[in-house]
Tab-separated table of N, CA and C in Angstrom:
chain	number	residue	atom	x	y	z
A	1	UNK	N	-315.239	-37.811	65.040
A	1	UNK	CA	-313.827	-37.529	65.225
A	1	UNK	C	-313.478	-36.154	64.671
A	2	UNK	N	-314.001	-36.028	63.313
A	2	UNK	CA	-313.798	-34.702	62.730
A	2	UNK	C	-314.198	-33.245	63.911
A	3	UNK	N	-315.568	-33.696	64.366
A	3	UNK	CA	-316.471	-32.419	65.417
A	3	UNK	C	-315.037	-31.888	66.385
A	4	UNK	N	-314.674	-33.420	66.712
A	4	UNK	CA	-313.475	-33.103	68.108
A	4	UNK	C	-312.706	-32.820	67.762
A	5	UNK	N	-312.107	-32.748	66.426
A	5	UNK	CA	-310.538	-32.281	66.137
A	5	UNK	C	-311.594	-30.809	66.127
A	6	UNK	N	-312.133	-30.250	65.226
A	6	UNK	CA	-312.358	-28.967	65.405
A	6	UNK	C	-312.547	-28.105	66.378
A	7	UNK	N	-313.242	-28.937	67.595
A	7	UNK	CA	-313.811	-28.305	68.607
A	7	UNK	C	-312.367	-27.942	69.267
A	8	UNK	N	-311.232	-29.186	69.498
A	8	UNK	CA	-309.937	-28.567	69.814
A	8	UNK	C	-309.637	-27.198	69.083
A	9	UNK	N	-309.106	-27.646	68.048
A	9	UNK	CA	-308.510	-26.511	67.009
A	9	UNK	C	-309.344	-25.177	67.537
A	10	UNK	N	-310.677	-25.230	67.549
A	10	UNK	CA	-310.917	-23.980	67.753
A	10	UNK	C	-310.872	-23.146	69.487
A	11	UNK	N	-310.897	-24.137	70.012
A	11	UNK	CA	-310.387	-23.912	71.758
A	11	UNK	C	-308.575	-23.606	71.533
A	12	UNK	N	-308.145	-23.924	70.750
A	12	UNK	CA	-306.987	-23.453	70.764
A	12	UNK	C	-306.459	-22.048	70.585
A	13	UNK	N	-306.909	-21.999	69.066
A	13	UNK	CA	-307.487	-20.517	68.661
A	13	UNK	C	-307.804	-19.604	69.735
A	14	UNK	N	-308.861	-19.972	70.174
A	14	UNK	CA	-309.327	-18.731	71.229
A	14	UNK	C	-308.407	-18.594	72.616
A	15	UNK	N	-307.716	-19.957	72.964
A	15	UNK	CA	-306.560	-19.747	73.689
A	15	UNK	C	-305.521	-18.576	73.949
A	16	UNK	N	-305.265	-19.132	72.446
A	16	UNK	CA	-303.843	-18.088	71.943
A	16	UNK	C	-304.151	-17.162	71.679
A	17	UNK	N	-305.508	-16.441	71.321
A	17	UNK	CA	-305.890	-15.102	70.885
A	17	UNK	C	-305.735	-14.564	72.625
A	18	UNK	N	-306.479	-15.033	73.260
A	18	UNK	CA	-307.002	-14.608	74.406
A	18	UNK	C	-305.192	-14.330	75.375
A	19	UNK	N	-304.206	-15.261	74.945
A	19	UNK	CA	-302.892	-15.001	75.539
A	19	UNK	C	-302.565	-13.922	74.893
A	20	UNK	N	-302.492	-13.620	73.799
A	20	UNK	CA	-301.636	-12.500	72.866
A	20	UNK	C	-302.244	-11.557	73.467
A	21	UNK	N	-303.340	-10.952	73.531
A	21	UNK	CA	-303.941	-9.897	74.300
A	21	UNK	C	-303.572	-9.663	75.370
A	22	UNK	N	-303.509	-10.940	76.328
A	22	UNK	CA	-302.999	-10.883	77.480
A	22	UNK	C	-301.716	-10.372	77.873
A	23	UNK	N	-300.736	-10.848	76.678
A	23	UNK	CA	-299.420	-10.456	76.707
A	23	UNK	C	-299.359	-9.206	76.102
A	24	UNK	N	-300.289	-8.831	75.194
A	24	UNK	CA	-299.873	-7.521	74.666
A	24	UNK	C	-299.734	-5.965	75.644
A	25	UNK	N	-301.040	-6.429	76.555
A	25	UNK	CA	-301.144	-5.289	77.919
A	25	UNK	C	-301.119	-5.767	78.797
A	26	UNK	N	-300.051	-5.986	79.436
A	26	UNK	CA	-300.450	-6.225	81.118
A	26	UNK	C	-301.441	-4.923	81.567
A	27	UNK	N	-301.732	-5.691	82.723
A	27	UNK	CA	-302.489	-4.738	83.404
A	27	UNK	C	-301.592	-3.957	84.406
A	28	UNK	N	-300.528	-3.967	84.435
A	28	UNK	CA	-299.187	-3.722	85.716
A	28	UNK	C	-298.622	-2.269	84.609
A	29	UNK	N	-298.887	-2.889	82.917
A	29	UNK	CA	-298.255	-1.727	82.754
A	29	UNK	C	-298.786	-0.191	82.330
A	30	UNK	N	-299.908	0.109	82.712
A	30	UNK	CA	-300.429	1.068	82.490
A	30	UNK	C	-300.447	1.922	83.777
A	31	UNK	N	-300.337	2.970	84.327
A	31	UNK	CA	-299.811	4.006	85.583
A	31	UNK	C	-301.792	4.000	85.787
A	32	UNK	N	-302.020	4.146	86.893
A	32	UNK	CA	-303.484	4.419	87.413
A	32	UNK	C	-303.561	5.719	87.520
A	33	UNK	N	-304.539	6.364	87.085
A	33	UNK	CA	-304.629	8.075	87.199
A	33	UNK	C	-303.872	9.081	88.653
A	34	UNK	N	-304.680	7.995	89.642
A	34	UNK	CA	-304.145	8.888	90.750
A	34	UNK	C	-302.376	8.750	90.586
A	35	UNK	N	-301.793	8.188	89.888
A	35	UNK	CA	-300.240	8.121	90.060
A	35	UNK	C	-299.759	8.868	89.070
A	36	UNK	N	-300.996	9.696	88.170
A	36	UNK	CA	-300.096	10.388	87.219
A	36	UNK	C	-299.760	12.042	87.572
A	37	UNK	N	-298.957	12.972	87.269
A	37	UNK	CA	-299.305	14.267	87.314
A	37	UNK	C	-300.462	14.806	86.908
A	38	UNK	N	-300.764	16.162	86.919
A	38	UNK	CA	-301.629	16.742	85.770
A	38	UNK	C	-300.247	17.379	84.662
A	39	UNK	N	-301.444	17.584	83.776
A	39	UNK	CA	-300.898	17.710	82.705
A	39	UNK	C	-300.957	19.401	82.294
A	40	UNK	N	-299.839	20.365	81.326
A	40	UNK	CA	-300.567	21.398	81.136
A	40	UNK	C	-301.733	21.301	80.227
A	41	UNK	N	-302.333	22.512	79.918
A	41	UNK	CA	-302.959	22.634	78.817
A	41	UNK	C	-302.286	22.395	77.448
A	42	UNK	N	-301.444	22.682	77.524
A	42	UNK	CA	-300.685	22.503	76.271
A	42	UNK	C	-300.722	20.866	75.759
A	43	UNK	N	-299.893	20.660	77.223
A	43	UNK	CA	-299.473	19.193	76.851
A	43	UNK	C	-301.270	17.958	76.931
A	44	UNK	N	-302.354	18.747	77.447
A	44	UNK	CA	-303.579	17.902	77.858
A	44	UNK	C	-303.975	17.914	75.892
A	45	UNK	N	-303.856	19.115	75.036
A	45	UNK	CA	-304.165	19.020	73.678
A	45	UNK	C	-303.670	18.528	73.045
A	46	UNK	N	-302.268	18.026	73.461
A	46	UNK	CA	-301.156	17.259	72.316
A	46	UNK	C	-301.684	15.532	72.799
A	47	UNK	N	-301.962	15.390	73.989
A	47	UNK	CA	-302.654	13.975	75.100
A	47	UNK	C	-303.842	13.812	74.087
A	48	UNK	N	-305.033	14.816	73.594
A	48	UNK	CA	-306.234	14.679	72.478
A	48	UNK	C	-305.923	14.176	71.669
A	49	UNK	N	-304.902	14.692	71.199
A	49	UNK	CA	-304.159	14.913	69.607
A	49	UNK	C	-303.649	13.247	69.367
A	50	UNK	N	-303.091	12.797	70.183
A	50	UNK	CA	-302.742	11.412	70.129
A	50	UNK	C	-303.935	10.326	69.929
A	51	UNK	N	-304.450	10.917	71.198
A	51	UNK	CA	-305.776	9.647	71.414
A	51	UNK	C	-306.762	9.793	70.310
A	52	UNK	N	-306.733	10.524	69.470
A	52	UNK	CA	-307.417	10.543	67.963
A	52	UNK	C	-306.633	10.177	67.063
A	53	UNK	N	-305.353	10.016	66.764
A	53	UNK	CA	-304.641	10.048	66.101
A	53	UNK	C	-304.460	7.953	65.809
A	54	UNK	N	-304.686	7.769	67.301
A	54	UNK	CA	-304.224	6.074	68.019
A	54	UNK	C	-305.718	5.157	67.804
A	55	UNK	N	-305.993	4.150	67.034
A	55	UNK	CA	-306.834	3.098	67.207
A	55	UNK	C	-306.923	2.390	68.302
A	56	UNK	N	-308.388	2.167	68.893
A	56	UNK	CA	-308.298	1.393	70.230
A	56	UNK	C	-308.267	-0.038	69.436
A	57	UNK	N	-307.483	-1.321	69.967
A	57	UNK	CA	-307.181	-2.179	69.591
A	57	UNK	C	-308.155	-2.984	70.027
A	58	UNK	N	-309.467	-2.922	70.959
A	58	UNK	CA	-310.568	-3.498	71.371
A	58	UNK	C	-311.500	-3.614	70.229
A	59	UNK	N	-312.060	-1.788	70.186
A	59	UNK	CA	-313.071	-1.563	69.104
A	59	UNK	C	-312.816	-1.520	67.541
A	60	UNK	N	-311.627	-1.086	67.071
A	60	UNK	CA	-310.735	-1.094	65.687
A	60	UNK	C	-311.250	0.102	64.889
A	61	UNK	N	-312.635	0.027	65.236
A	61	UNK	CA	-313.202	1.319	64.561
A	61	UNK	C	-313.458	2.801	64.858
A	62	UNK	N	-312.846	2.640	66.460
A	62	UNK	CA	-312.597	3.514	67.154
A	62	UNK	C	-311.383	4.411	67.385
A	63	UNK	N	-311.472	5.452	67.897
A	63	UNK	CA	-309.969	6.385	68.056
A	63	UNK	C	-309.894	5.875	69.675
A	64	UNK	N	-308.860	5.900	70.135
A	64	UNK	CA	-308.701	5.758	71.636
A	64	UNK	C	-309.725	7.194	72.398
A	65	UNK	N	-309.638	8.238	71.748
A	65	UNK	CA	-310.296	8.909	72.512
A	65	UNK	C	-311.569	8.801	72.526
A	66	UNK	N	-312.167	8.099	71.696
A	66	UNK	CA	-314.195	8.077	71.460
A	66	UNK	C	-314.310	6.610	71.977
A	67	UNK	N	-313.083	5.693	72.470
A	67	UNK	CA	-313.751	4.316	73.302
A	67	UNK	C	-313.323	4.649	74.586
A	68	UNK	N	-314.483	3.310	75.137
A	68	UNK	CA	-314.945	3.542	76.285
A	68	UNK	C	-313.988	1.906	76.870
A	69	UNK	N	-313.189	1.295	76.315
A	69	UNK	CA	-312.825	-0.175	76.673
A	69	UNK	C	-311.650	0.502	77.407
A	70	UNK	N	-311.819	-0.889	78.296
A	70	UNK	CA	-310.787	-0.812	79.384
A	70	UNK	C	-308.967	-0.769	78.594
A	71	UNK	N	-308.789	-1.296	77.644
A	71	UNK	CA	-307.425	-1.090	77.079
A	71	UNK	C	-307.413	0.288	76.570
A	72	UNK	N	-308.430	1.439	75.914
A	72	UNK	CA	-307.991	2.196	75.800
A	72	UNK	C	-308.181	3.401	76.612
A	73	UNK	N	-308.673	3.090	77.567
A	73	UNK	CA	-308.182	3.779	78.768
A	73	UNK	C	-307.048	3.797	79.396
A	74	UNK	N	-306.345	2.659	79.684
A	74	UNK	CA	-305.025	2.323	79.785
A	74	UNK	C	-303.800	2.928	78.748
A	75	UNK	N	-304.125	2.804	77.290
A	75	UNK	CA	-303.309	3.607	76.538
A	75	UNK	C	-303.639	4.896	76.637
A	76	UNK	N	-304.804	5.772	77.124
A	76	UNK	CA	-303.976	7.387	77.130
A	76	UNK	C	-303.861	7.477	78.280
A	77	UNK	N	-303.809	6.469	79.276
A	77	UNK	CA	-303.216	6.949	80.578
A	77	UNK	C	-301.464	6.426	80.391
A	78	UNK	N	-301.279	5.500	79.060
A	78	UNK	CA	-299.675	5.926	78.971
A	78	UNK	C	-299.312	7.017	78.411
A	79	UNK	N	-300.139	7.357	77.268
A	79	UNK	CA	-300.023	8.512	76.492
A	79	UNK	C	-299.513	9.504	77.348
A	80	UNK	N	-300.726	10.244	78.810
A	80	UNK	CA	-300.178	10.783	79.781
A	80	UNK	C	-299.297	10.744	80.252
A	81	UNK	N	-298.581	9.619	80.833
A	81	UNK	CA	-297.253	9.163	81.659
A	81	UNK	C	-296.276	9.525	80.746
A	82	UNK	N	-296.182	9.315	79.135
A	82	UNK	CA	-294.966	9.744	78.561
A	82	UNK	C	-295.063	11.180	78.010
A	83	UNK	N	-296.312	11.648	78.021
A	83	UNK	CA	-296.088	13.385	77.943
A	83	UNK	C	-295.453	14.179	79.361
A	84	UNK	N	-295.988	13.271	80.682
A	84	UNK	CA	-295.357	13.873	81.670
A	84	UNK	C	-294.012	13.358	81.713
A	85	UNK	N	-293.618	12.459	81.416
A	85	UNK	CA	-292.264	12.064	81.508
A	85	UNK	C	-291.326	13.112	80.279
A	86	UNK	N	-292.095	13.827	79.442
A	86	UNK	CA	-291.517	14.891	78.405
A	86	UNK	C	-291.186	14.181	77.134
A	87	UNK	N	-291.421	13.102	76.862
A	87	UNK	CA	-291.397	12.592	75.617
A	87	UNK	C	-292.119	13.409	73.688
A	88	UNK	N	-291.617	13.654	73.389
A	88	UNK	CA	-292.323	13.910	71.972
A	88	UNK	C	-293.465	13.046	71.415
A	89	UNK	N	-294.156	13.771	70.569
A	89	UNK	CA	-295.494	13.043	70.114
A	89	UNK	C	-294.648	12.054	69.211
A	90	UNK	N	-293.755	12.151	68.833
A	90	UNK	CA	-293.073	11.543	67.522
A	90	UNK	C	-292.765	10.328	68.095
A	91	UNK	N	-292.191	10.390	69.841
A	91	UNK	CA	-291.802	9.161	70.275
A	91	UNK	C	-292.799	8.514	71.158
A	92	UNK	N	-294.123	9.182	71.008
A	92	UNK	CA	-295.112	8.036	71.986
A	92	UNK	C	-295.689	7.437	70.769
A	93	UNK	N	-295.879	7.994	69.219
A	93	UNK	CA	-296.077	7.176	68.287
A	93	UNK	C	-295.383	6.455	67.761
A	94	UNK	N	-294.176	6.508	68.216
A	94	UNK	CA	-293.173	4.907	67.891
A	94	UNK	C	-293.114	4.031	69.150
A	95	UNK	N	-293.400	4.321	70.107
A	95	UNK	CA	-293.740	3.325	71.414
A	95	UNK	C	-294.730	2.574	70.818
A	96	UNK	N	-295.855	3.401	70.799
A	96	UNK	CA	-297.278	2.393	70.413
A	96	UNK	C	-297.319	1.813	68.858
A	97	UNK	N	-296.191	2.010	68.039
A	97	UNK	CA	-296.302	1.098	66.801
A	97	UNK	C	-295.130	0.185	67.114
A	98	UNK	N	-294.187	0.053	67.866
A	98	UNK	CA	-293.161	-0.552	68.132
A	98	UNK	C	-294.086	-1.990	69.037
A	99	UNK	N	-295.090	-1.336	69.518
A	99	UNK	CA	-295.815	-2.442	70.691
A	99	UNK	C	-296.748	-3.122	69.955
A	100	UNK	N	-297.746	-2.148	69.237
A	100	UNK	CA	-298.704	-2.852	68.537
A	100	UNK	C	-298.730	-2.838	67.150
A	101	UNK	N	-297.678	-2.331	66.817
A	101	UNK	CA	-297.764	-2.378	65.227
A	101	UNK	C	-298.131	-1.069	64.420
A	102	UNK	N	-298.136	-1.115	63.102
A	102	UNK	CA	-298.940	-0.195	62.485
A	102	UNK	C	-300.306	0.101	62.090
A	103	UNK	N	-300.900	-1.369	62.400
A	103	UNK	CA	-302.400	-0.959	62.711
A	103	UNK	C	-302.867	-0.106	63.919
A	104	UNK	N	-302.344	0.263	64.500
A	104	UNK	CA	-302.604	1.215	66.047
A	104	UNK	C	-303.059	2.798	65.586
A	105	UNK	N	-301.914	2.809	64.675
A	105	UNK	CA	-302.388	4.201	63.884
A	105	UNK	C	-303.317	4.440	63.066
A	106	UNK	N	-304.551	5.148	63.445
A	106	UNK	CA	-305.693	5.283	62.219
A	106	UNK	C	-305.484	5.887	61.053
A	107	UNK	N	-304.154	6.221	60.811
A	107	UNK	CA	-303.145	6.644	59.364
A	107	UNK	C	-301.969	6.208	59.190
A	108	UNK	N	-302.113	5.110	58.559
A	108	UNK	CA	-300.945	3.984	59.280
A	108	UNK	C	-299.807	5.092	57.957
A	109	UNK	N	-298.929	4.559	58.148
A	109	UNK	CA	-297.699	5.276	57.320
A	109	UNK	C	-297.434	4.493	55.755
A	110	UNK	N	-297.316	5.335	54.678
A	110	UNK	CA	-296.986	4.592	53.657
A	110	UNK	C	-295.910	4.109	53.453
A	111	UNK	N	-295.686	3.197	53.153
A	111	UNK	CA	-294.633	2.382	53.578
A	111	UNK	C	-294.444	0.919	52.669
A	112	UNK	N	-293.427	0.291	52.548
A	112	UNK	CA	-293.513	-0.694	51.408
A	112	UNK	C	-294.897	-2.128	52.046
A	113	UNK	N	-295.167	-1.889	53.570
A	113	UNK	CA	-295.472	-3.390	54.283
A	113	UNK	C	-297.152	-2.717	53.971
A	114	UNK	N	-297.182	-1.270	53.770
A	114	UNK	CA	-298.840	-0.541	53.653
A	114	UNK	C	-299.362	-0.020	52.194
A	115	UNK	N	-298.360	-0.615	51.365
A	115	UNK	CA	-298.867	-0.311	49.936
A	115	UNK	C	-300.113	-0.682	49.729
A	116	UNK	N	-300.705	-1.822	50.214
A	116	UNK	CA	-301.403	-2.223	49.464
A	116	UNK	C	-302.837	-1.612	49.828
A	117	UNK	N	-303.036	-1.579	50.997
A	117	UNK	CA	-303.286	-1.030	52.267
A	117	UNK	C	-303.587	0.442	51.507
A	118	UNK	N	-302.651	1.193	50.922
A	118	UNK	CA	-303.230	2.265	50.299
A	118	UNK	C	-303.751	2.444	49.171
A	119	UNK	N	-302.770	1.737	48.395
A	119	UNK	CA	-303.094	1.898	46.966
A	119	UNK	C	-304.278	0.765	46.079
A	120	UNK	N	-304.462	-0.336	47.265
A	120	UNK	CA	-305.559	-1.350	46.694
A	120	UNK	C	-306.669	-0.884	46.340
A	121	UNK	N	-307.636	0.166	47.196
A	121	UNK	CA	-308.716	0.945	46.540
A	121	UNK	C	-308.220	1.274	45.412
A	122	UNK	N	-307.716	2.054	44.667
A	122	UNK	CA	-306.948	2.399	43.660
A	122	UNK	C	-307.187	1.486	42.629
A	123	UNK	N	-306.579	0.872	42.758
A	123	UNK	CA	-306.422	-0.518	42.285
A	123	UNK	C	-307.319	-1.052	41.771
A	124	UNK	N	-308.303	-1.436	42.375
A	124	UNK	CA	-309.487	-2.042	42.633
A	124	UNK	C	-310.830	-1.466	41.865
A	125	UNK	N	-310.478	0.007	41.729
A	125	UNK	CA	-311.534	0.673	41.472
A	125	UNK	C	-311.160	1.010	39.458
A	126	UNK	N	-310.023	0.849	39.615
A	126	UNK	CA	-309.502	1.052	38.189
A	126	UNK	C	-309.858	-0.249	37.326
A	127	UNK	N	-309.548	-1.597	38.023
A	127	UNK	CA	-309.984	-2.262	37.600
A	127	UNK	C	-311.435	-2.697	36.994
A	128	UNK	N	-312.078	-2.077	38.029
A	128	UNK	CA	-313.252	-2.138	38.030
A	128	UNK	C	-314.084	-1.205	36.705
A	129	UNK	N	-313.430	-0.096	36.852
A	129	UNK	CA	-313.228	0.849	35.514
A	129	UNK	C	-312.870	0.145	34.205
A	130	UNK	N	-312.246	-0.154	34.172
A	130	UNK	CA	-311.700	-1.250	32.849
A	130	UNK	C	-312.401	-2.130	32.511
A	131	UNK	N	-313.023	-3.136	33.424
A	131	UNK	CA	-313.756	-4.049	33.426
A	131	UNK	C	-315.352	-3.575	32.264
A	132	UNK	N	-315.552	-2.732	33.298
A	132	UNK	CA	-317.023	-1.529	32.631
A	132	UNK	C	-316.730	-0.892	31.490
A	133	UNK	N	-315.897	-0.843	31.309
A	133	UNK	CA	-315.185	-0.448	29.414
A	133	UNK	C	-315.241	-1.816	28.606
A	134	UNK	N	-314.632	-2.395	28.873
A	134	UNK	CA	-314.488	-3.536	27.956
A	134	UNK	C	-315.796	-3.989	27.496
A	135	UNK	N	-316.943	-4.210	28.761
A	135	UNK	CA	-318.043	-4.818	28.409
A	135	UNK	C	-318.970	-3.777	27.710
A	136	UNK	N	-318.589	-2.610	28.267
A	136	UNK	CA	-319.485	-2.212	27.315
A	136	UNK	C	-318.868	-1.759	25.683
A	137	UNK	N	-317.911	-1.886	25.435
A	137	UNK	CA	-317.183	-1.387	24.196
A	137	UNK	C	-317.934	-2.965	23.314
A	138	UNK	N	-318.089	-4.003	24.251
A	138	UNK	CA	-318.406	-5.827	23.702
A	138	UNK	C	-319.788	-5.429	23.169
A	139	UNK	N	-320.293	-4.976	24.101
A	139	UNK	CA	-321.913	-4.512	23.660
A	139	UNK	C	-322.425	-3.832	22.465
A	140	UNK	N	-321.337	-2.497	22.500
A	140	UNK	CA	-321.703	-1.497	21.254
A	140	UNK	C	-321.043	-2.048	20.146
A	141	UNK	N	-320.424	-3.091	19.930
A	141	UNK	CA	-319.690	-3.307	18.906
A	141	UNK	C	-320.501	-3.727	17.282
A	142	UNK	N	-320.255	-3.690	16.680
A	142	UNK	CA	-321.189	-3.913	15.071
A	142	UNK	C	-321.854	-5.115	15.282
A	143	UNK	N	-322.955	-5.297	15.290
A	143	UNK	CA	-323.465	-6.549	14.721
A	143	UNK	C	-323.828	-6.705	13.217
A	144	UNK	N	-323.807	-8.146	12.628
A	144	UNK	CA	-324.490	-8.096	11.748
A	144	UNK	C	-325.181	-8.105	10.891
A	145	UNK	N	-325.722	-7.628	9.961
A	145	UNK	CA	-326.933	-7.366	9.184
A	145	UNK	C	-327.765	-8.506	9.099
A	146	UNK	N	-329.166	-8.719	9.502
A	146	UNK	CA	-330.264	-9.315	9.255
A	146	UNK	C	-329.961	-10.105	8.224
A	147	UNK	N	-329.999	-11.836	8.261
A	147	UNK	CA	-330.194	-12.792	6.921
A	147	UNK	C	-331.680	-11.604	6.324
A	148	UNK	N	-331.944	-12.334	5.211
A	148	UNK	CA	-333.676	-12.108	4.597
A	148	UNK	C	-334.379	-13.116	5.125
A	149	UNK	N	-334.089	-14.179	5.622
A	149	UNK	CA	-334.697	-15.300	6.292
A	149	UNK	C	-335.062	-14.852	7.796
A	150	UNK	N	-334.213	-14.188	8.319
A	150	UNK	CA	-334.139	-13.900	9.793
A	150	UNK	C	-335.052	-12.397	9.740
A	151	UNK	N	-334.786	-11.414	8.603
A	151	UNK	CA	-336.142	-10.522	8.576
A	151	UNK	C	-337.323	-11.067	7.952
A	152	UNK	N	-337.878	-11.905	7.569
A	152	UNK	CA	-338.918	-12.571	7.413
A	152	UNK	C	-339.377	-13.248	8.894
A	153	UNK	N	-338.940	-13.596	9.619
A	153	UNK	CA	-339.022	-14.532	10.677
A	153	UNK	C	-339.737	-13.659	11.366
A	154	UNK	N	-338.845	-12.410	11.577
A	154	UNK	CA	-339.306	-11.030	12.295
A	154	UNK	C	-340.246	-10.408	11.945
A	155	UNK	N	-340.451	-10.118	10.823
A	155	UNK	CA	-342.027	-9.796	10.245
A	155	UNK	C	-343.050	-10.497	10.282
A	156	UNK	N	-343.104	-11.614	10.744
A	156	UNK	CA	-343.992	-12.509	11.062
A	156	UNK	C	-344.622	-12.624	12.475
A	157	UNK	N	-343.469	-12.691	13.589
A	157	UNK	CA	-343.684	-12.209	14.521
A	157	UNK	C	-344.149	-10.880	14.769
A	158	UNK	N	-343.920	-10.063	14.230
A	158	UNK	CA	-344.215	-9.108	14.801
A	158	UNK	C	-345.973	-8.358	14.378
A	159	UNK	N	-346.250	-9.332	12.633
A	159	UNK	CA	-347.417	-9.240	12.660
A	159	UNK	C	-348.465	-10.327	13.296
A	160	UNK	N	-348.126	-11.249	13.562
A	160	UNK	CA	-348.752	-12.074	14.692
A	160	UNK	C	-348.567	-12.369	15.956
A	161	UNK	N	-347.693	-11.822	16.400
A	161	UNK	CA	-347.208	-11.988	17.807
A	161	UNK	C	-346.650	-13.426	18.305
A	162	UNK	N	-346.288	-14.364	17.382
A	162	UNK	CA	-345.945	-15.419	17.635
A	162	UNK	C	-345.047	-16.028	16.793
């Protein structure tokens, strides 16, 4: 009974992941190349400038411009559509965090919801610092002095090895 509740639960899961994606991009809303203008030069470097700037939401570890997945092809062919439509870089990066959030940006913004997000290395590493102080401050600390019983013990051992 347990196997089948899970096996649901997890068909569910992959359900709803697989809808959210679905809903996140249509495929209707991205313009197909042949329907876009060209672009100038100007505006084709500020089109770079984005798609490095933008996480592909497929690969995560990727910039939109170094993947090869079908969603982020689709996002700099909006990227395109709203540079030709004359939009500012300022406002195709609030389109795409308004849609996907602030993970989209591979420099997400500091911000009270990304503190942690920034400052946790920080954090983390200080702790870690502290941690390595304490123990070793535990280590160097005085011990003390040999009973005469306990240096006898030791002189024994050490002239017999046992």
């Amino acid at each position: 009974m347990n196997a089948a509740r899970l096996l649901a639960t997890w068909l569910l899961a992959l359900a709803c992941s697989v809808g959210t994606i679905l809903a996140a991009a249509p495929a209707s809303a991205a313009p197909t190349p042949a329907a876009l203008p060209p672009l100038s030069a100007a505006d084709q470097q500020r089109a770079d400038k984005l798609a490095h700037g933008l996480r592909c939401l497929v690969c995560q570890n990727q910039t939109l411009a170094d993947s090869n997945a079908p969603l982020a092809h689709d996002m700099r062919n909006l990227i395109h559509a709203q540079l030709a439509e004359g939009r500012s870089d300022a406002q195709i990066m609030r389109f795409f965090e308004d849609r996907y959030g602030d993970f989209v940006r591979y420099d997400p913004p500091f911000k009270p919801t990304t503190w942690l997000l920034w400052l946790g290395p920080f954090a983390l590493l200080a702790l870690g610092f502290w941690v390595l102080l304490r123990t070793l401050k535990r280590r160097s600390g005085a011990r003390p002095p040999l009973t005469a019983d306990e240096r006898a013990r030791a002189a024994r051992f050490l002239d017999t090895g046992s």
